[in-house]
Amino acid sequence: MINLLIMGKPGAGKGTQAKRLLDYYQLKHISTGNIYRDEIKKHSKIGIEAEKYLSEGNLVPDKMTNDIVKDVLCKKDYPKGFMLDGYPRTDAQACALDSMLEGLGIKLTAVINVEVEDEVLMHRMAGRRVCSNCGETYHVEYHPPRVEGICDYCGHKLIQREDDLEESVMNRLNIYNEKTRPLLEHYQKKGILMVVDGSKPTEEVFKEIVDRLGE
Ligand code: AP5
């Protein structure tokens, strides 16, 4: 069983690497960002509440996020393991996760931190396009779809995420530096932190992670 947590600034490529790692290790994907975007699409109670935060690039309150992750983890429907993506993001979430995992008798195999400089991130997020239907991610320059503006997989229209506009990106970066970055030390102390250079091409980053996980 491999239980991974992927961290990094907004736009570092967490979702991109997560997708490859999930396929490779057959893991369950637990992305709080994707969960919130799905709930917003469904106009559910959670979605209506979360939208207020996501549209401005702010964090959804800890309690709501912890409850969601707890529900997912408690199902234990991940025979080969899971990949947490975008969670935890605050000290309170990291503490909640520690006690959830302890209660379930589960350990994290590794915490992967994808490091990328801010300038590169701004360019990545400005060029990111996502499928309005299946959520597949593209980049106008680095990973374009076969037909401009159309998803390769389901044929729906590609859109720009509301929180990828410059003002929201700056806010997300500030929040990351203030609240999420300090968590790296928590995992460093546990001896499970793996830092990778996320500015390299996608396949190279993926290969480095797999080589270092050594499974
Ligand atoms: P979330 O969805 O987690 O957003 P994020 O952390 O800001 O991360 P992103 O999805 O923006 O980027 P990514 O690192 O996955 O990059 P990607 O692979 O797409 O969260 C969104 C919001 O939800 C939060 O702001 C918050 O409001 C809420 N939320 C979520 N979790 C929460 C929590 N725990 N607590 C409270 N609130 C929460 O790549 C980016 C682009 O670069 C793409 O176009 C891609 O094609 C391209 N790219 C990727 N890798 C490479 C590469 N190596 N070379 C070239 N291009 C690349």
mmCIF file with all atom_site columns, N, CA and C in Angstrom, residues 61-113:
data_model
loop_
_atom_site.group_PDB
_atom_site.id
_atom_site.type_symbol
_atom_site.label_atom_id
_atom_site.label_alt_id
_atom_site.label_comp_id
_atom_site.label_asym_id
_atom_site.label_entity_id
_atom_site.label_seq_id
_atom_site.pdbx_PDB_ins_code
_atom_site.Cartn_x
_atom_site.Cartn_y
_atom_site.Cartn_z
_atom_site.occupancy
_atom_site.B_iso_or_equiv
_atom_site.pdbx_formal_charge
_atom_site.auth_seq_id
_atom_site.auth_comp_id
_atom_site.auth_asym_id
_atom_site.auth_atom_id
_atom_site.pdbx_PDB_model_num
ATOM 1   N N  . PRO A 1 61  ? -13.101 27.063 5.027  1.00 0.00 ? 61  PRO A N  1
ATOM 2   C CA . PRO A 1 61  ? -12.799 26.838 6.445  1.00 0.00 ? 61  PRO A CA 1
ATOM 3   C C  . PRO A 1 61  ? -12.363 25.395 6.753  1.00 0.00 ? 61  PRO A C  1
ATOM 4   N N  . ASP A 1 62  ? -11.459 25.290 7.735  1.00 0.00 ? 62  ASP A N  1
ATOM 5   C CA . ASP A 1 62  ? -10.857 23.997 8.079  1.00 0.00 ? 62  ASP A CA 1
ATOM 6   C C  . ASP A 1 62  ? -11.882 22.914 8.406  1.00 0.00 ? 62  ASP A C  1
ATOM 7   N N  . LYS A 1 63  ? -12.885 23.269 9.211  1.00 0.00 ? 63  LYS A N  1
ATOM 8   C CA . LYS A 1 63  ? -13.815 22.229 9.686  1.00 0.00 ? 63  LYS A CA 1
ATOM 9   C C  . LYS A 1 63  ? -14.489 21.525 8.518  1.00 0.00 ? 63  LYS A C  1
ATOM 10  N N  . MET A 1 64  ? -14.963 22.339 7.560  1.00 0.00 ? 64  MET A N  1
ATOM 11  C CA . MET A 1 64  ? -15.665 21.775 6.401  1.00 0.00 ? 64  MET A CA 1
ATOM 12  C C  . MET A 1 64  ? -14.722 20.845 5.615  1.00 0.00 ? 64  MET A C  1
ATOM 13  N N  . THR A 1 65  ? -13.488 21.306 5.418  1.00 0.00 ? 65  THR A N  1
ATOM 14  C CA . THR A 1 65  ? -12.532 20.530 4.630  1.00 0.00 ? 65  THR A CA 1
ATOM 15  C C  . THR A 1 65  ? -12.129 19.257 5.381  1.00 0.00 ? 65  THR A C  1
ATOM 16  N N  . ASN A 1 66  ? -11.876 19.375 6.673  1.00 0.00 ? 66  ASN A N  1
ATOM 17  C CA . ASN A 1 66  ? -11.497 18.187 7.460  1.00 0.00 ? 66  ASN A CA 1
ATOM 18  C C  . ASN A 1 66  ? -12.606 17.143 7.437  1.00 0.00 ? 66  ASN A C  1
ATOM 19  N N  . ASP A 1 67  ? -13.861 17.596 7.571  1.00 0.00 ? 67  ASP A N  1
ATOM 20  C CA . ASP A 1 67  ? -14.987 16.648 7.584  1.00 0.00 ? 67  ASP A CA 1
ATOM 21  C C  . ASP A 1 67  ? -15.073 15.887 6.257  1.00 0.00 ? 67  ASP A C  1
ATOM 22  N N  . ILE A 1 68  ? -14.850 16.612 5.163  1.00 0.00 ? 68  ILE A N  1
ATOM 23  C CA . ILE A 1 68  ? -14.924 15.969 3.839  1.00 0.00 ? 68  ILE A CA 1
ATOM 24  C C  . ILE A 1 68  ? -13.844 14.893 3.709  1.00 0.00 ? 68  ILE A C  1
ATOM 25  N N  . VAL A 1 69  ? -12.609 15.251 4.079  1.00 0.00 ? 69  VAL A N  1
ATOM 26  C CA . VAL A 1 69  ? -11.499 14.292 3.934  1.00 0.00 ? 69  VAL A CA 1
ATOM 27  C C  . VAL A 1 69  ? -11.715 13.086 4.856  1.00 0.00 ? 69  VAL A C  1
ATOM 28  N N  . LYS A 1 70  ? -12.206 13.364 6.049  1.00 0.00 ? 70  LYS A N  1
ATOM 29  C CA . LYS A 1 70  ? -12.442 12.270 6.994  1.00 0.00 ? 70  LYS A CA 1
ATOM 30  C C  . LYS A 1 70  ? -13.443 11.261 6.402  1.00 0.00 ? 70  LYS A C  1
ATOM 31  N N  . ASP A 1 71  ? -14.526 11.777 5.828  1.00 0.00 ? 71  ASP A N  1
ATOM 32  C CA . ASP A 1 71  ? -15.531 10.891 5.206  1.00 0.00 ? 71  ASP A CA 1
ATOM 33  C C  . ASP A 1 71  ? -14.891 10.008 4.144  1.00 0.00 ? 71  ASP A C  1
ATOM 34  N N  . VAL A 1 72  ? -14.060 10.619 3.302  1.00 0.00 ? 72  VAL A N  1
ATOM 35  C CA . VAL A 1 72  ? -13.448 9.868  2.200  1.00 0.00 ? 72  VAL A CA 1
ATOM 36  C C  . VAL A 1 72  ? -12.477 8.817  2.753  1.00 0.00 ? 72  VAL A C  1
ATOM 37  N N  . LEU A 1 73  ? -11.621 9.219  3.684  1.00 0.00 ? 73  LEU A N  1
ATOM 38  C CA . LEU A 1 73  ? -10.619 8.278  4.217  1.00 0.00 ? 73  LEU A CA 1
ATOM 39  C C  . LEU A 1 73  ? -11.276 7.119  4.969  1.00 0.00 ? 73  LEU A C  1
ATOM 40  N N  . CYS A 1 74  ? -12.366 7.430  5.681  1.00 0.00 ? 74  CYS A N  1
ATOM 41  C CA . CYS A 1 74  ? -13.025 6.396  6.497  1.00 0.00 ? 74  CYS A CA 1
ATOM 42  C C  . CYS A 1 74  ? -13.651 5.292  5.651  1.00 0.00 ? 74  CYS A C  1
ATOM 43  N N  . LYS A 1 75  ? -13.899 5.579  4.361  1.00 0.00 ? 75  LYS A N  1
ATOM 44  C CA . LYS A 1 75  ? -14.492 4.546  3.490  1.00 0.00 ? 75  LYS A CA 1
ATOM 45  C C  . LYS A 1 75  ? -13.513 3.401  3.253  1.00 0.00 ? 75  LYS A C  1
ATOM 46  N N  . LYS A 1 76  ? -12.240 3.666  3.366  1.00 0.00 ? 76  LYS A N  1
ATOM 47  C CA . LYS A 1 76  ? -11.170 2.658  3.170  1.00 0.00 ? 76  LYS A CA 1
ATOM 48  C C  . LYS A 1 76  ? -11.317 1.909  1.838  1.00 0.00 ? 76  LYS A C  1
ATOM 49  N N  . ASP A 1 77  ? -11.755 2.614  0.797  1.00 0.00 ? 77  ASP A N  1
ATOM 50  C CA . ASP A 1 77  ? -11.938 1.969  -0.507 1.00 0.00 ? 77  ASP A CA 1
ATOM 51  C C  . ASP A 1 77  ? -10.731 2.245  -1.411 1.00 0.00 ? 77  ASP A C  1
ATOM 52  N N  . TYR A 1 78  ? -9.558  2.021  -0.856 1.00 0.00 ? 78  TYR A N  1
ATOM 53  C CA . TYR A 1 78  ? -8.324  2.277  -1.618 1.00 0.00 ? 78  TYR A CA 1
ATOM 54  C C  . TYR A 1 78  ? -7.345  1.138  -1.333 1.00 0.00 ? 78  TYR A C  1
ATOM 55  N N  . PRO A 1 79  ? -7.613  -0.037 -1.943 1.00 0.00 ? 79  PRO A N  1
ATOM 56  C CA . PRO A 1 79  ? -6.808  -1.230 -1.637 1.00 0.00 ? 79  PRO A CA 1
ATOM 57  C C  . PRO A 1 79  ? -5.310  -1.040 -1.865 1.00 0.00 ? 79  PRO A C  1
ATOM 58  N N  . LYS A 1 80  ? -4.955  -0.205 -2.863 1.00 0.00 ? 80  LYS A N  1
ATOM 59  C CA . LYS A 1 80  ? -3.515  -0.022 -3.152 1.00 0.00 ? 80  LYS A CA 1
ATOM 60  C C  . LYS A 1 80  ? -2.975  1.264  -2.549 1.00 0.00 ? 80  LYS A C  1
ATOM 61  N N  . GLY A 1 81  ? -3.848  2.072  -1.928 1.00 0.00 ? 81  GLY A N  1
ATOM 62  C CA . GLY A 1 81  ? -3.400  3.311  -1.304 1.00 0.00 ? 81  GLY A CA 1
ATOM 63  C C  . GLY A 1 81  ? -4.087  4.528  -1.887 1.00 0.00 ? 81  GLY A C  1
ATOM 64  N N  . PHE A 1 82  ? -3.666  5.709  -1.435 1.00 0.00 ? 82  PHE A N  1
ATOM 65  C CA . PHE A 1 82  ? -4.307  6.943  -1.892 1.00 0.00 ? 82  PHE A CA 1
ATOM 66  C C  . PHE A 1 82  ? -3.280  8.038  -2.130 1.00 0.00 ? 82  PHE A C  1
ATOM 67  N N  . MET A 1 83  ? -3.760  9.095  -2.789 1.00 0.00 ? 83  MET A N  1
ATOM 68  C CA . MET A 1 83  ? -2.929  10.278 -3.038 1.00 0.00 ? 83  MET A CA 1
ATOM 69  C C  . MET A 1 83  ? -3.717  11.492 -2.577 1.00 0.00 ? 83  MET A C  1
ATOM 70  N N  . LEU A 1 84  ? -3.276  12.113 -1.506 1.00 0.00 ? 84  LEU A N  1
ATOM 71  C CA . LEU A 1 84  ? -3.891  13.363 -1.046 1.00 0.00 ? 84  LEU A CA 1
ATOM 72  C C  . LEU A 1 84  ? -3.281  14.506 -1.845 1.00 0.00 ? 84  LEU A C  1
ATOM 73  N N  . ASP A 1 85  ? -4.134  15.371 -2.384 1.00 0.00 ? 85  ASP A N  1
ATOM 74  C CA . ASP A 1 85  ? -3.664  16.445 -3.275 1.00 0.00 ? 85  ASP A CA 1
ATOM 75  C C  . ASP A 1 85  ? -4.370  17.739 -2.851 1.00 0.00 ? 85  ASP A C  1
ATOM 76  N N  . GLY A 1 86  ? -3.600  18.699 -2.325 1.00 0.00 ? 86  GLY A N  1
ATOM 77  C CA . GLY A 1 86  ? -4.202  19.978 -1.898 1.00 0.00 ? 86  GLY A CA 1
ATOM 78  C C  . GLY A 1 86  ? -4.718  19.939 -0.471 1.00 0.00 ? 86  GLY A C  1
ATOM 79  N N  . TYR A 1 87  ? -4.410  18.893 0.244  1.00 0.00 ? 87  TYR A N  1
ATOM 80  C CA . TYR A 1 87  ? -4.806  18.752 1.644  1.00 0.00 ? 87  TYR A CA 1
ATOM 81  C C  . TYR A 1 87  ? -3.706  17.983 2.366  1.00 0.00 ? 87  TYR A C  1
ATOM 82  N N  . PRO A 1 88  ? -3.220  18.421 3.520  1.00 0.00 ? 88  PRO A N  1
ATOM 83  C CA . PRO A 1 88  ? -3.616  19.596 4.283  1.00 0.00 ? 88  PRO A CA 1
ATOM 84  C C  . PRO A 1 88  ? -2.965  20.880 3.773  1.00 0.00 ? 88  PRO A C  1
ATOM 85  N N  . ARG A 1 89  ? -3.575  22.006 4.138  1.00 0.00 ? 89  ARG A N  1
ATOM 86  C CA . ARG A 1 89  ? -3.067  23.314 3.727  1.00 0.00 ? 89  ARG A CA 1
ATOM 87  C C  . ARG A 1 89  ? -2.863  24.241 4.901  1.00 0.00 ? 89  ARG A C  1
ATOM 88  N N  . THR A 1 90  ? -3.275  23.847 6.083  1.00 0.00 ? 90  THR A N  1
ATOM 89  C CA . THR A 1 90  ? -3.089  24.685 7.284  1.00 0.00 ? 90  THR A CA 1
ATOM 90  C C  . THR A 1 90  ? -2.620  23.775 8.411  1.00 0.00 ? 90  THR A C  1
ATOM 91  N N  . ASP A 1 91  ? -2.128  24.410 9.468  1.00 0.00 ? 91  ASP A N  1
ATOM 92  C CA . ASP A 1 91  ? -1.673  23.661 10.626 1.00 0.00 ? 91  ASP A CA 1
ATOM 93  C C  . ASP A 1 91  ? -2.820  22.818 11.209 1.00 0.00 ? 91  ASP A C  1
ATOM 94  N N  . ALA A 1 92  ? -4.006  23.448 11.298 1.00 0.00 ? 92  ALA A N  1
ATOM 95  C CA . ALA A 1 92  ? -5.161  22.721 11.866 1.00 0.00 ? 92  ALA A CA 1
ATOM 96  C C  . ALA A 1 92  ? -5.515  21.507 11.005 1.00 0.00 ? 92  ALA A C  1
ATOM 97  N N  . GLN A 1 93  ? -5.378  21.631 9.679  1.00 0.00 ? 93  GLN A N  1
ATOM 98  C CA . GLN A 1 93  ? -5.678  20.489 8.802  1.00 0.00 ? 93  GLN A CA 1
ATOM 99  C C  . GLN A 1 93  ? -4.625  19.396 8.955  1.00 0.00 ? 93  GLN A C  1
ATOM 100 N N  . ALA A 1 94  ? -3.357  19.804 9.114  1.00 0.00 ? 94  ALA A N  1
ATOM 101 C CA . ALA A 1 94  ? -2.291  18.796 9.277  1.00 0.00 ? 94  ALA A CA 1
ATOM 102 C C  . ALA A 1 94  ? -2.491  18.013 10.574 1.00 0.00 ? 94  ALA A C  1
ATOM 103 N N  . CYS A 1 95  ? -2.909  18.719 11.643 1.00 0.00 ? 95  CYS A N  1
ATOM 104 C CA . CYS A 1 95  ? -3.153  18.033 12.926 1.00 0.00 ? 95  CYS A CA 1
ATOM 105 C C  . CYS A 1 95  ? -4.348  17.092 12.783 1.00 0.00 ? 95  CYS A C  1
ATOM 106 N N  . ALA A 1 96  ? -5.400  17.575 12.096 1.00 0.00 ? 96  ALA A N  1
ATOM 107 C CA . ALA A 1 96  ? -6.596  16.735 11.904 1.00 0.00 ? 96  ALA A CA 1
ATOM 108 C C  . ALA A 1 96  ? -6.220  15.482 11.111 1.00 0.00 ? 96  ALA A C  1
ATOM 109 N N  . LEU A 1 97  ? -5.400  15.668 10.070 1.00 0.00 ? 97  LEU A N  1
ATOM 110 C CA . LEU A 1 97  ? -5.001  14.507 9.256  1.00 0.00 ? 97  LEU A CA 1
ATOM 111 C C  . LEU A 1 97  ? -4.198  13.510 10.092 1.00 0.00 ? 97  LEU A C  1
ATOM 112 N N  . ASP A 1 98  ? -3.264  14.013 10.888 1.00 0.00 ? 98  ASP A N  1
ATOM 113 C CA . ASP A 1 98  ? -2.477  13.113 11.746 1.00 0.00 ? 98  ASP A CA 1
ATOM 114 C C  . ASP A 1 98  ? -3.395  12.242 12.596 1.00 0.00 ? 98  ASP A C  1
ATOM 115 N N  . SER A 1 99  ? -4.409  12.887 13.214 1.00 0.00 ? 99  SER A N  1
ATOM 116 C CA . SER A 1 99  ? -5.255  12.059 14.095 1.00 0.00 ? 99  SER A CA 1
ATOM 117 C C  . SER A 1 99  ? -6.187  11.141 13.301 1.00 0.00 ? 99  SER A C  1
ATOM 118 N N  . MET A 1 100 ? -6.634  11.578 12.112 1.00 0.00 ? 100 MET A N  1
ATOM 119 C CA . MET A 1 100 ? -7.457  10.663 11.272 1.00 0.00 ? 100 MET A CA 1
ATOM 120 C C  . MET A 1 100 ? -6.659  9.417  10.929 1.00 0.00 ? 100 MET A C  1
ATOM 121 N N  . LEU A 1 101 ? -5.406  9.634  10.476 1.00 0.00 ? 101 LEU A N  1
ATOM 122 C CA . LEU A 1 101 ? -4.588  8.502  10.035 1.00 0.00 ? 101 LEU A CA 1
ATOM 123 C C  . LEU A 1 101 ? -4.250  7.589  11.205 1.00 0.00 ? 101 LEU A C  1
ATOM 124 N N  . GLU A 1 102 ? -3.961  8.204  12.338 1.00 0.00 ? 102 GLU A N  1
ATOM 125 C CA . GLU A 1 102 ? -3.641  7.400  13.514 1.00 0.00 ? 102 GLU A CA 1
ATOM 126 C C  . GLU A 1 102 ? -4.850  6.529  13.891 1.00 0.00 ? 102 GLU A C  1
ATOM 127 N N  . GLY A 1 103 ? -6.027  7.148  13.873 1.00 0.00 ? 103 GLY A N  1
ATOM 128 C CA . GLY A 1 103 ? -7.261  6.419  14.207 1.00 0.00 ? 103 GLY A CA 1
ATOM 129 C C  . GLY A 1 103 ? -7.522  5.263  13.257 1.00 0.00 ? 103 GLY A C  1
ATOM 130 N N  . LEU A 1 104 ? -7.124  5.441  11.994 1.00 0.00 ? 104 LEU A N  1
ATOM 131 C CA . LEU A 1 104 ? -7.371  4.395  10.990 1.00 0.00 ? 104 LEU A CA 1
ATOM 132 C C  . LEU A 1 104 ? -6.200  3.404  10.897 1.00 0.00 ? 104 LEU A C  1
ATOM 133 N N  . GLY A 1 105 ? -5.130  3.698  11.638 1.00 0.00 ? 105 GLY A N  1
ATOM 134 C CA . GLY A 1 105 ? -3.951  2.810  11.608 1.00 0.00 ? 105 GLY A CA 1
ATOM 135 C C  . GLY A 1 105 ? -3.220  2.859  10.272 1.00 0.00 ? 105 GLY A C  1
ATOM 136 N N  . ILE A 1 106 ? -3.200  4.068  9.673  1.00 0.00 ? 106 ILE A N  1
ATOM 137 C CA . ILE A 1 106 ? -2.565  4.231  8.349  1.00 0.00 ? 106 ILE A CA 1
ATOM 138 C C  . ILE A 1 106 ? -1.376  5.180  8.472  1.00 0.00 ? 106 ILE A C  1
ATOM 139 N N  . LYS A 1 107 ? -0.316  4.902  7.698  1.00 0.00 ? 107 LYS A N  1
ATOM 140 C CA . LYS A 1 107 ? 0.842   5.810  7.695  1.00 0.00 ? 107 LYS A CA 1
ATOM 141 C C  . LYS A 1 107 ? 1.035   6.389  6.287  1.00 0.00 ? 107 LYS A C  1
ATOM 142 N N  . LEU A 1 108 ? 1.560   7.615  6.226  1.00 0.00 ? 108 LEU A N  1
ATOM 143 C CA . LEU A 1 108 ? 1.903   8.197  4.925  1.00 0.00 ? 108 LEU A CA 1
ATOM 144 C C  . LEU A 1 108 ? 3.245   7.610  4.489  1.00 0.00 ? 108 LEU A C  1
ATOM 145 N N  . THR A 1 109 ? 3.338   7.204  3.223  1.00 0.00 ? 109 THR A N  1
ATOM 146 C CA . THR A 1 109 ? 4.596   6.668  2.697  1.00 0.00 ? 109 THR A CA 1
ATOM 147 C C  . THR A 1 109 ? 5.567   7.816  2.418  1.00 0.00 ? 109 THR A C  1
ATOM 148 N N  . ALA A 1 110 ? 5.063   8.871  1.780  1.00 0.00 ? 110 ALA A N  1
ATOM 149 C CA . ALA A 1 110 ? 5.921   10.024 1.444  1.00 0.00 ? 110 ALA A CA 1
ATOM 150 C C  . ALA A 1 110 ? 5.076   11.258 1.208  1.00 0.00 ? 110 ALA A C  1
ATOM 151 N N  . VAL A 1 111 ? 5.694   12.412 1.458  1.00 0.00 ? 111 VAL A N  1
ATOM 152 C CA . VAL A 1 111 ? 5.084   13.705 1.149  1.00 0.00 ? 111 VAL A CA 1
ATOM 153 C C  . VAL A 1 111 ? 5.945   14.318 0.045  1.00 0.00 ? 111 VAL A C  1
ATOM 154 N N  . ILE A 1 112 ? 5.352   14.467 -1.140 1.00 0.00 ? 112 ILE A N  1
ATOM 155 C CA . ILE A 1 112 ? 6.123   14.974 -2.288 1.00 0.00 ? 112 ILE A CA 1
ATOM 156 C C  . ILE A 1 112 ? 5.883   16.471 -2.400 1.00 0.00 ? 112 ILE A C  1
ATOM 157 N N  . ASN A 1 113 ? 6.950   17.247 -2.327 1.00 0.00 ? 113 ASN A N  1
ATOM 158 C CA . ASN A 1 113 ? 6.807   18.695 -2.494 1.00 0.00 ? 113 ASN A CA 1
ATOM 159 C C  . ASN A 1 113 ? 7.343   19.090 -3.866 1.00 0.00 ? 113 ASN A C  1
#
